[in-house]
Coordinates of C-alpha atoms in Angstrom, one line a residue:
X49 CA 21.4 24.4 -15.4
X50 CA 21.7 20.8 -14.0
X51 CA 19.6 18.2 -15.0
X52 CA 19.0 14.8 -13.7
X53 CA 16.5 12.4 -15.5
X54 CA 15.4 9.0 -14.5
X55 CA 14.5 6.9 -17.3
X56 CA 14.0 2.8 -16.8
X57 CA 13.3 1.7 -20.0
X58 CA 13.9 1.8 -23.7
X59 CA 11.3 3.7 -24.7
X60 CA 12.5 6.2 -21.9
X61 CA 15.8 5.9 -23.5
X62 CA 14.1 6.8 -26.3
X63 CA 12.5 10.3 -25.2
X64 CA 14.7 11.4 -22.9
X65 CA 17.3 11.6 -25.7
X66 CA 15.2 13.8 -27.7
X67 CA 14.4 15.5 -24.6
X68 CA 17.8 16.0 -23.5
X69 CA 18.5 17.2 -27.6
X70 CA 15.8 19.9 -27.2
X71 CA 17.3 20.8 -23.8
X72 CA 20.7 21.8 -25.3
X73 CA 19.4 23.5 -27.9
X74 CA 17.8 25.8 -25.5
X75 CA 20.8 26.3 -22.4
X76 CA 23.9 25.8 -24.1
X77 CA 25.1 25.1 -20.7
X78 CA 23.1 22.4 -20.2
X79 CA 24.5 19.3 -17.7
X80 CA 23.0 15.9 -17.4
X81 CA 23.5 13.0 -15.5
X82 CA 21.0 10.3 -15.4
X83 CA 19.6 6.9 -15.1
X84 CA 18.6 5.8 -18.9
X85 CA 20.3 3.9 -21.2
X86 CA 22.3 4.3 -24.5
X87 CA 20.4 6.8 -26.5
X88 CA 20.5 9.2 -23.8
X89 CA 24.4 8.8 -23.3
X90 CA 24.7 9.8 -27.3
X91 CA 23.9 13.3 -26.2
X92 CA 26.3 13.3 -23.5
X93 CA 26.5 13.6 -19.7
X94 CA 27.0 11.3 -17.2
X95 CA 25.2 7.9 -17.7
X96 CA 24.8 6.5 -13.7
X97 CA 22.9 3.5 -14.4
X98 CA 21.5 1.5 -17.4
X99 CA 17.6 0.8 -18.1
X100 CA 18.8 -2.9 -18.5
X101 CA 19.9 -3.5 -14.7
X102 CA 15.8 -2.0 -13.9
X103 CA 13.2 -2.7 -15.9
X104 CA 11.4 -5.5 -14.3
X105 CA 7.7 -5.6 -15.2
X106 CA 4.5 -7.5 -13.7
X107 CA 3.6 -8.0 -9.8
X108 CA 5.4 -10.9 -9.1
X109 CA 8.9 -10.1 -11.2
X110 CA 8.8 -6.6 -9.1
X111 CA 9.0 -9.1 -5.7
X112 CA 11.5 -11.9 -7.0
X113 CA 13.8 -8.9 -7.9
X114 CA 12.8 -6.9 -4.7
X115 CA 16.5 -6.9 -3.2
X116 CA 17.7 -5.3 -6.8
X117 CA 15.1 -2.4 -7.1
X118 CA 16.0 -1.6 -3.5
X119 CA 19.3 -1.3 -4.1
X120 CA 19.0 1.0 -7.6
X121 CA 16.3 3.4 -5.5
X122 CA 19.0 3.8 -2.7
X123 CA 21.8 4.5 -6.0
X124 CA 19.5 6.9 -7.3
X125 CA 18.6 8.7 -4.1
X126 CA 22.6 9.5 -2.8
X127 CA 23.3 10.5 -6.8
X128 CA 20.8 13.2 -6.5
X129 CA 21.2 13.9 -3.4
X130 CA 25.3 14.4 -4.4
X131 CA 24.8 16.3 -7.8
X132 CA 21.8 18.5 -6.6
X133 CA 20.5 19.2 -10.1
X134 CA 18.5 22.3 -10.3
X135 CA 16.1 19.9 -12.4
X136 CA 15.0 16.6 -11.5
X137 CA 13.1 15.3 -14.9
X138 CA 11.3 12.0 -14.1
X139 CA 10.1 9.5 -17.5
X140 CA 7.8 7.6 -17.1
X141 CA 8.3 4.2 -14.9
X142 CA 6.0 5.4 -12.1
X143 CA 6.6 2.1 -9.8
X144 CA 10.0 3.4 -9.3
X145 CA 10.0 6.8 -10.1
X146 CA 7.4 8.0 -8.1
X147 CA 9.5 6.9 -5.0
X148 CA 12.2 9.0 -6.5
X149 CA 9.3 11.9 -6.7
X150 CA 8.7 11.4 -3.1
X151 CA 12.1 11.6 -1.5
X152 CA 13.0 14.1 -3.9
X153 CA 10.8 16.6 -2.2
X154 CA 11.7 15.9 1.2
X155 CA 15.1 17.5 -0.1
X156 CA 13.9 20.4 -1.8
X157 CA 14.2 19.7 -5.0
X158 CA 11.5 20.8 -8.3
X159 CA 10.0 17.9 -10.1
X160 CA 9.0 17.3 -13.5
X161 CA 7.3 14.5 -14.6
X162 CA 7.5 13.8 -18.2
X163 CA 5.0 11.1 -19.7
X164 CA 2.7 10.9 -17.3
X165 CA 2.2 7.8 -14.8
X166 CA -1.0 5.7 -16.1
X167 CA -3.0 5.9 -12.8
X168 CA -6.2 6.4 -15.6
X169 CA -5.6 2.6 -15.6
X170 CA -5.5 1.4 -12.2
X171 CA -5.8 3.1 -8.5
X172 CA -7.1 6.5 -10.1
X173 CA -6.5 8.1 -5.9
X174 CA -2.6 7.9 -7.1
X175 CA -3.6 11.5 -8.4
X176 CA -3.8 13.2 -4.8
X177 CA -0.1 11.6 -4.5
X178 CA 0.7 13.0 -7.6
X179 CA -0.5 16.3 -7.2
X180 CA 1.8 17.0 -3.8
X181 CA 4.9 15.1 -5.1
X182 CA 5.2 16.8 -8.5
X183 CA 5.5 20.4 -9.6
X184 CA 4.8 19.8 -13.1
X185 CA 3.2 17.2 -15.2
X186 CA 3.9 17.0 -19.0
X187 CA 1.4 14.7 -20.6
X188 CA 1.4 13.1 -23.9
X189 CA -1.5 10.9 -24.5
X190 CA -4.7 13.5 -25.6
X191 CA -7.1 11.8 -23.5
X192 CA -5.1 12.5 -20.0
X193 CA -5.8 16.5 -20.1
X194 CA -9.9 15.9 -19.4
X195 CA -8.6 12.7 -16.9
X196 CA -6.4 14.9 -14.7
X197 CA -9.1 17.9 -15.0
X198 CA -11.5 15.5 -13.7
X199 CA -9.7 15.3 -10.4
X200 CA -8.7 19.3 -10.2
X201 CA -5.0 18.8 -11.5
X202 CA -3.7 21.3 -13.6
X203 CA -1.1 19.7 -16.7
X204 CA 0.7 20.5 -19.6
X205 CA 0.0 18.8 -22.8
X206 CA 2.8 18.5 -24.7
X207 CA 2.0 16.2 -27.7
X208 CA 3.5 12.7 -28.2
X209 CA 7.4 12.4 -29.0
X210 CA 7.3 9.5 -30.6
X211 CA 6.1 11.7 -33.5
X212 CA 9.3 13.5 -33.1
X213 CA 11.8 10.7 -33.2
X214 CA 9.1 9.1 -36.4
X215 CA 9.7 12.6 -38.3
X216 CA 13.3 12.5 -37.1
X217 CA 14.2 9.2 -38.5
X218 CA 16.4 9.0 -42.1
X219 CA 15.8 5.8 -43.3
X220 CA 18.8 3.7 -45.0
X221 CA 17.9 3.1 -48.3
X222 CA 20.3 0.0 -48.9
X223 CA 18.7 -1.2 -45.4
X224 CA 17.3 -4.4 -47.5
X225 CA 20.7 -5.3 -49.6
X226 CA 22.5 -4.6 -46.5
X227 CA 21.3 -7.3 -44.4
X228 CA 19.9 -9.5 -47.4
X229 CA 16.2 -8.6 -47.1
X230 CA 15.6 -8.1 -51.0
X231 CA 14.5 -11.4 -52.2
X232 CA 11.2 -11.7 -49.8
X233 CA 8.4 -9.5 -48.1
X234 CA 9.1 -8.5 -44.3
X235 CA 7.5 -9.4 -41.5
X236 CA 8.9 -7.3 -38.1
X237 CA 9.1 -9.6 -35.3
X238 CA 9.0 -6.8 -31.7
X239 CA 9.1 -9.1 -28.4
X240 CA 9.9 -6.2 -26.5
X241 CA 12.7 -4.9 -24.6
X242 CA 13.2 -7.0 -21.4
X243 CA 14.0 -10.7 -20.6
X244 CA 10.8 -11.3 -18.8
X245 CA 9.3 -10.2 -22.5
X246 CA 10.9 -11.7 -24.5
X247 CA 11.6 -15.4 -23.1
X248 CA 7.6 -15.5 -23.2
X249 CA 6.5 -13.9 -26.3
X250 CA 9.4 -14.9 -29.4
X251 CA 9.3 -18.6 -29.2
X252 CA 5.3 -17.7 -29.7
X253 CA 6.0 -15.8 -32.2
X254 CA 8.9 -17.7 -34.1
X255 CA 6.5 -21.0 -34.1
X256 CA 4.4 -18.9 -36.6
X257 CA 6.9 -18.8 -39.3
X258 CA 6.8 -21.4 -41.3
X259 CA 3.2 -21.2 -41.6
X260 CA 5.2 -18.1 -44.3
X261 CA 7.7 -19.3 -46.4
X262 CA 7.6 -16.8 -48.8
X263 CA 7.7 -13.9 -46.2
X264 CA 10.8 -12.9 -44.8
X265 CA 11.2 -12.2 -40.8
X266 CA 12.9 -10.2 -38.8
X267 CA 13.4 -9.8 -35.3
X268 CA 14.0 -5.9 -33.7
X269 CA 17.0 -6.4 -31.5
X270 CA 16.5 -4.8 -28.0
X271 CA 20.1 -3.0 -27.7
X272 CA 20.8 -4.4 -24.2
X273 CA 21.0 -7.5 -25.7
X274 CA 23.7 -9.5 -28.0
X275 CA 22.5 -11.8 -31.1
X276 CA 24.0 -14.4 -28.9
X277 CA 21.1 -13.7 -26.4
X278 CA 18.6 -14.5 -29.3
X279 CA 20.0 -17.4 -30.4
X280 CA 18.8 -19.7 -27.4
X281 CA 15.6 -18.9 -28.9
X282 CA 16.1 -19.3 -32.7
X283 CA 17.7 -22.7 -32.6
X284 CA 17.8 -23.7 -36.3
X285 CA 16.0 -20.9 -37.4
X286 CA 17.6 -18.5 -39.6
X287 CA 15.6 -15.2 -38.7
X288 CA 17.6 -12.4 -38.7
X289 CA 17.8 -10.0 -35.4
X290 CA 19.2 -6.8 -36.4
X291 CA 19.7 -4.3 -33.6
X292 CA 19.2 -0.3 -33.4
X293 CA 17.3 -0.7 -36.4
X294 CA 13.7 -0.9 -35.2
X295 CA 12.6 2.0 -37.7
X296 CA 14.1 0.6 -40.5
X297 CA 12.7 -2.6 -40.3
X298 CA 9.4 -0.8 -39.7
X299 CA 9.8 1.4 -42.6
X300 CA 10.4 -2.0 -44.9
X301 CA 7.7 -4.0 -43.2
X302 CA 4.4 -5.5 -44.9
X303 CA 3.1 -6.3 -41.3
X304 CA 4.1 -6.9 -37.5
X305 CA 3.8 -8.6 -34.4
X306 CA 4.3 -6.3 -31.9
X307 CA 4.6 -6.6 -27.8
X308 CA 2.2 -4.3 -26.0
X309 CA 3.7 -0.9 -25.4
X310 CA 5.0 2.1 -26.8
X311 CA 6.3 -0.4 -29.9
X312 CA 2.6 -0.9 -30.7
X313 CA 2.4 3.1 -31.8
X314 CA 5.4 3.2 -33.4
X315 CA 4.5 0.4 -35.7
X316 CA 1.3 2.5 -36.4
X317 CA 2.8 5.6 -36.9
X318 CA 4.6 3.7 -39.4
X319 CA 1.7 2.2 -41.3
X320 CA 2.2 -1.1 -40.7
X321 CA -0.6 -3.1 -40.0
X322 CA 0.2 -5.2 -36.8
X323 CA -1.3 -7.6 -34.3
X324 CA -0.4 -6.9 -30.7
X325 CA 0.7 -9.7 -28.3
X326 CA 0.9 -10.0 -24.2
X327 CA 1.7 -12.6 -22.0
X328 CA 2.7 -12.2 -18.4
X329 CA 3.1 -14.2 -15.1
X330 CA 0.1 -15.7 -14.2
X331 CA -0.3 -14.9 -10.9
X332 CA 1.0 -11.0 -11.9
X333 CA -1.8 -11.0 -15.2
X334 CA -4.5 -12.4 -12.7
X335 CA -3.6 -9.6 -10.3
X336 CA -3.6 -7.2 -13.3
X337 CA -7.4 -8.1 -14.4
X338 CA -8.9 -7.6 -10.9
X339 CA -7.0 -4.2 -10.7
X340 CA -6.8 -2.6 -13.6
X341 CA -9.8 -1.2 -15.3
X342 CA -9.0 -0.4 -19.3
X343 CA -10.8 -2.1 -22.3
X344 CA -7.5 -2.5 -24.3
X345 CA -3.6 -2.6 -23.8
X346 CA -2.1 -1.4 -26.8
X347 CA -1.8 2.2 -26.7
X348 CA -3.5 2.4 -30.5
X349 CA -6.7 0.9 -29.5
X350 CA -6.5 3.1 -26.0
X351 CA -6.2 6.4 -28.0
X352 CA -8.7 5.5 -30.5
X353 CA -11.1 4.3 -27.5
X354 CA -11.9 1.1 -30.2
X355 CA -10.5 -2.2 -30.8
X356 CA -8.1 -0.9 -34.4
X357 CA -5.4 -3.7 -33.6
X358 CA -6.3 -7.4 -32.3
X359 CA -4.8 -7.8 -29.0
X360 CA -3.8 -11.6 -28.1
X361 CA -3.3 -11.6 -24.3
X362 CA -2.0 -14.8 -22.2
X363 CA -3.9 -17.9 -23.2
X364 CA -4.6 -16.4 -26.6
X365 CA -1.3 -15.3 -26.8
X366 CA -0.5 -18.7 -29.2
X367 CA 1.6 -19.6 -32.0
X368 CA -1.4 -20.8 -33.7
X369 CA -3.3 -17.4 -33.2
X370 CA -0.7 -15.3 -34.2
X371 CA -0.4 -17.2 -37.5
X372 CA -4.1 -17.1 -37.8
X373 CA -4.4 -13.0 -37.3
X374 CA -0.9 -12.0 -39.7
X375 CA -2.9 -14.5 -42.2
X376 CA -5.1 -12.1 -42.3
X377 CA -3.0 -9.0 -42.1
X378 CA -0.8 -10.2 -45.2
X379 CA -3.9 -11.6 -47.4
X380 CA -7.1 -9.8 -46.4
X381 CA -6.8 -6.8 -48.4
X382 CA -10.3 -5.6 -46.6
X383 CA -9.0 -5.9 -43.2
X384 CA -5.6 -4.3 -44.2
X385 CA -7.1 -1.2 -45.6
X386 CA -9.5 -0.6 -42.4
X387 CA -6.3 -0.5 -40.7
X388 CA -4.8 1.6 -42.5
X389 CA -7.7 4.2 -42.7
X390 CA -7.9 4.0 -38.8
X391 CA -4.2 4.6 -38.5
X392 CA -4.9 7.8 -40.6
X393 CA -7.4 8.5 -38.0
X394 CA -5.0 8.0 -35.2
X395 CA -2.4 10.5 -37.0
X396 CA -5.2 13.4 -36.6
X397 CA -5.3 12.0 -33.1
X398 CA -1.6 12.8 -32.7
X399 CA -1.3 16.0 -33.7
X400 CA 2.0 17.0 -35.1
X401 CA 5.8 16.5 -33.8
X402 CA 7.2 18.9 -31.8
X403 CA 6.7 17.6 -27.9
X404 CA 10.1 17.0 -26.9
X405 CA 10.9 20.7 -28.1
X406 CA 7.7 22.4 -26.5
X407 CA 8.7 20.2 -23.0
X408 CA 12.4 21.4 -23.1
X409 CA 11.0 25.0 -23.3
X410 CA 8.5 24.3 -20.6
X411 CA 11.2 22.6 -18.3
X412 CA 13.3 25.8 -19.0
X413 CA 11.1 28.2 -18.3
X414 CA 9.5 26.8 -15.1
X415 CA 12.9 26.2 -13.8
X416 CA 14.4 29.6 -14.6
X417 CA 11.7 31.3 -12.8
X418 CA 12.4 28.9 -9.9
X419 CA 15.8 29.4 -9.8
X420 CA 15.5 33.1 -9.7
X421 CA 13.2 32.9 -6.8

């Protein structure tokens, strides 16, 4: 069959890769083209239009790059249109893709949604929209199935992939004497995977450092970025930004300080107690807290329903404060073994890899049986 997927950031990148793996695995003559970005172009296909040229993020960023998003919606729209895929596989990024949901059923065409659109947080109604734009709903976070059953929509829980790519991963073993890591402890530096990100929360970050001289850090290199990128923000600094090794660093990491988002559960995943940063537009973040009604932003403390992982948002969002909380995480053995005994309890949250697998055989099957009517 064809498949189109729409993917507009890195962690979309991310699981649509393993998606599109699974996929293959199951319809030898499987066909992609897509939106997404480099992982998903590893597995082959046509790659349309990178995540880099998309993801803008907060209220205000959306309308200074209005003109931009307009013009990848109308891409998007005449590609599908043009390839007529027999599949049209939507990840996550609902502020875009659920326009792409829309128009896609004007045409005929059978919608999946995979990560589900987090309407639990804000404008809950989004469901009804939801419910007549999209043919199936594959959900990943355990506490959606008794949200969407709330308001009469039926879903399929597929488990989380990130647990797939986690149990995927091979580590390097000469990761450390490869990039001259051996002589000091690491500290992951995540700013996230867009400008906007990144330009607010690593010179945060970086003014923590030399609070830790006997602590090596290292920043996670978004890959649609060059080191050249990261050096407007390093100066003199020698920090280290390695790129497509986010898991390794992880995997050799005594803590973290992580941006909000799907980073924040991968770090856990990996046992690697972490303090979670945020910091927005103001005008955007003031918008955000009259609209959106969640007690937490990192997707640890949202699963667990329980502050797990301090959260420094905006004006606590400091170089001061971040030093203050990875004090703690590097010398409070108390505080660092709670963590770690609440990420345990966040595994048995998770459940067990296998999502991107049990979605491809999903996709498959609901497709087929469309196709054959």
């Amino acid at each position: 069959m064809k498949y189109y997927l729409v993917a507009g950031e890195a962690s979309g990148d991310l699981h649509g890769a393993s998606l599109m793996k699974a996929l293959k695995e199951l319809d030898n003559d499987a066909d992609f083209r897509f939106f997404g970005g480099d992982l998903m172009q590893t597995e082959g296909g046509t790659l349309v239009k990178h995540y880099a040229d998309m993801a803008f993020m907060g209220f205000v960023e959306v309308v200074i790059n209005l003109n931009t998003i307009l013009k990848n919606l109308k891409k998007c729209k005449q590609d599908i249109v043009a390839y007529q895929p027999d599949v049209l596989i939507l990840i996550d990024f609902p502020g875009f893709n659920l326009k792409i949901a829309e128009f896609a059923k004007t045409q005929g065409l059978q919608v999946y949604y995979y990560i589900s659109p987090k309407v639990w947080a804000w404008n809950q109604k989004r469901v009804l929209k939801i419910k007549r734009i999209v043919d199936h709903l594959f959900c990943i976070l355990p506490f959606e199935v008794d949200f969407y059953k709330s308001w009469g929509m039926k879903i399929d829980y597929v488990g989380n992939p990130l647990l797939d790519a986690v149990d995927a991963f091979k580590p390097d073993v000469n990761f450390l004497a490869n990039n001259n890591l051996i002589d000091k402890k690491v500290v992951a530096l995540l700013p996230g995977s867009r400008k906007q990100e990144i330009s607010r929360l690593l010179p945060e970050m970086l003014g923590a450092i030399h609070k830790f001289p006997h602590h090596q850090f290292v920043v996670a290199g978004a890959p649609s970025f060059n080191a050249a990128y990261y050096d407007q923000y390093l100066g003199d600094k020698v920090i280290p930004v390695i790129f497509n090794a986010t898991y390794d660093i992880l995997a050799n990491a005594q803590a973290a300080v992580v941006a909000s988002g799907t980073a924040t559960l991968e770090t856990a995943l990996f046992n690697v107690p972490q303090v979670v940063v945020y910091k927005g537009n103001a005008v955007t973040i003031g918008i955000a807290r009259m609209l959106i009604k969640i007690k937490f932003i990192s997707l640890v403390n949202l699963i667990m329903d329980r502050l797990v992982v301090k959260e420094l948002i905006q004006d606590d969002c400091t170089s001061a404060k971040i030093t203050e909380e990875l004090n703690n995480l590097l010398h409070n053995e108390h505080l660092r073994q709670q963590m770690l005994a609440d990420y345990d309890v966040l595994d048995e949250k998770m459940g067990t890899p296998g999502a991107s697998a049990k979605t491809a055989k999903l996709i498959v099957k609901y497709a087929s049986k469309n196709k054959a009517c």
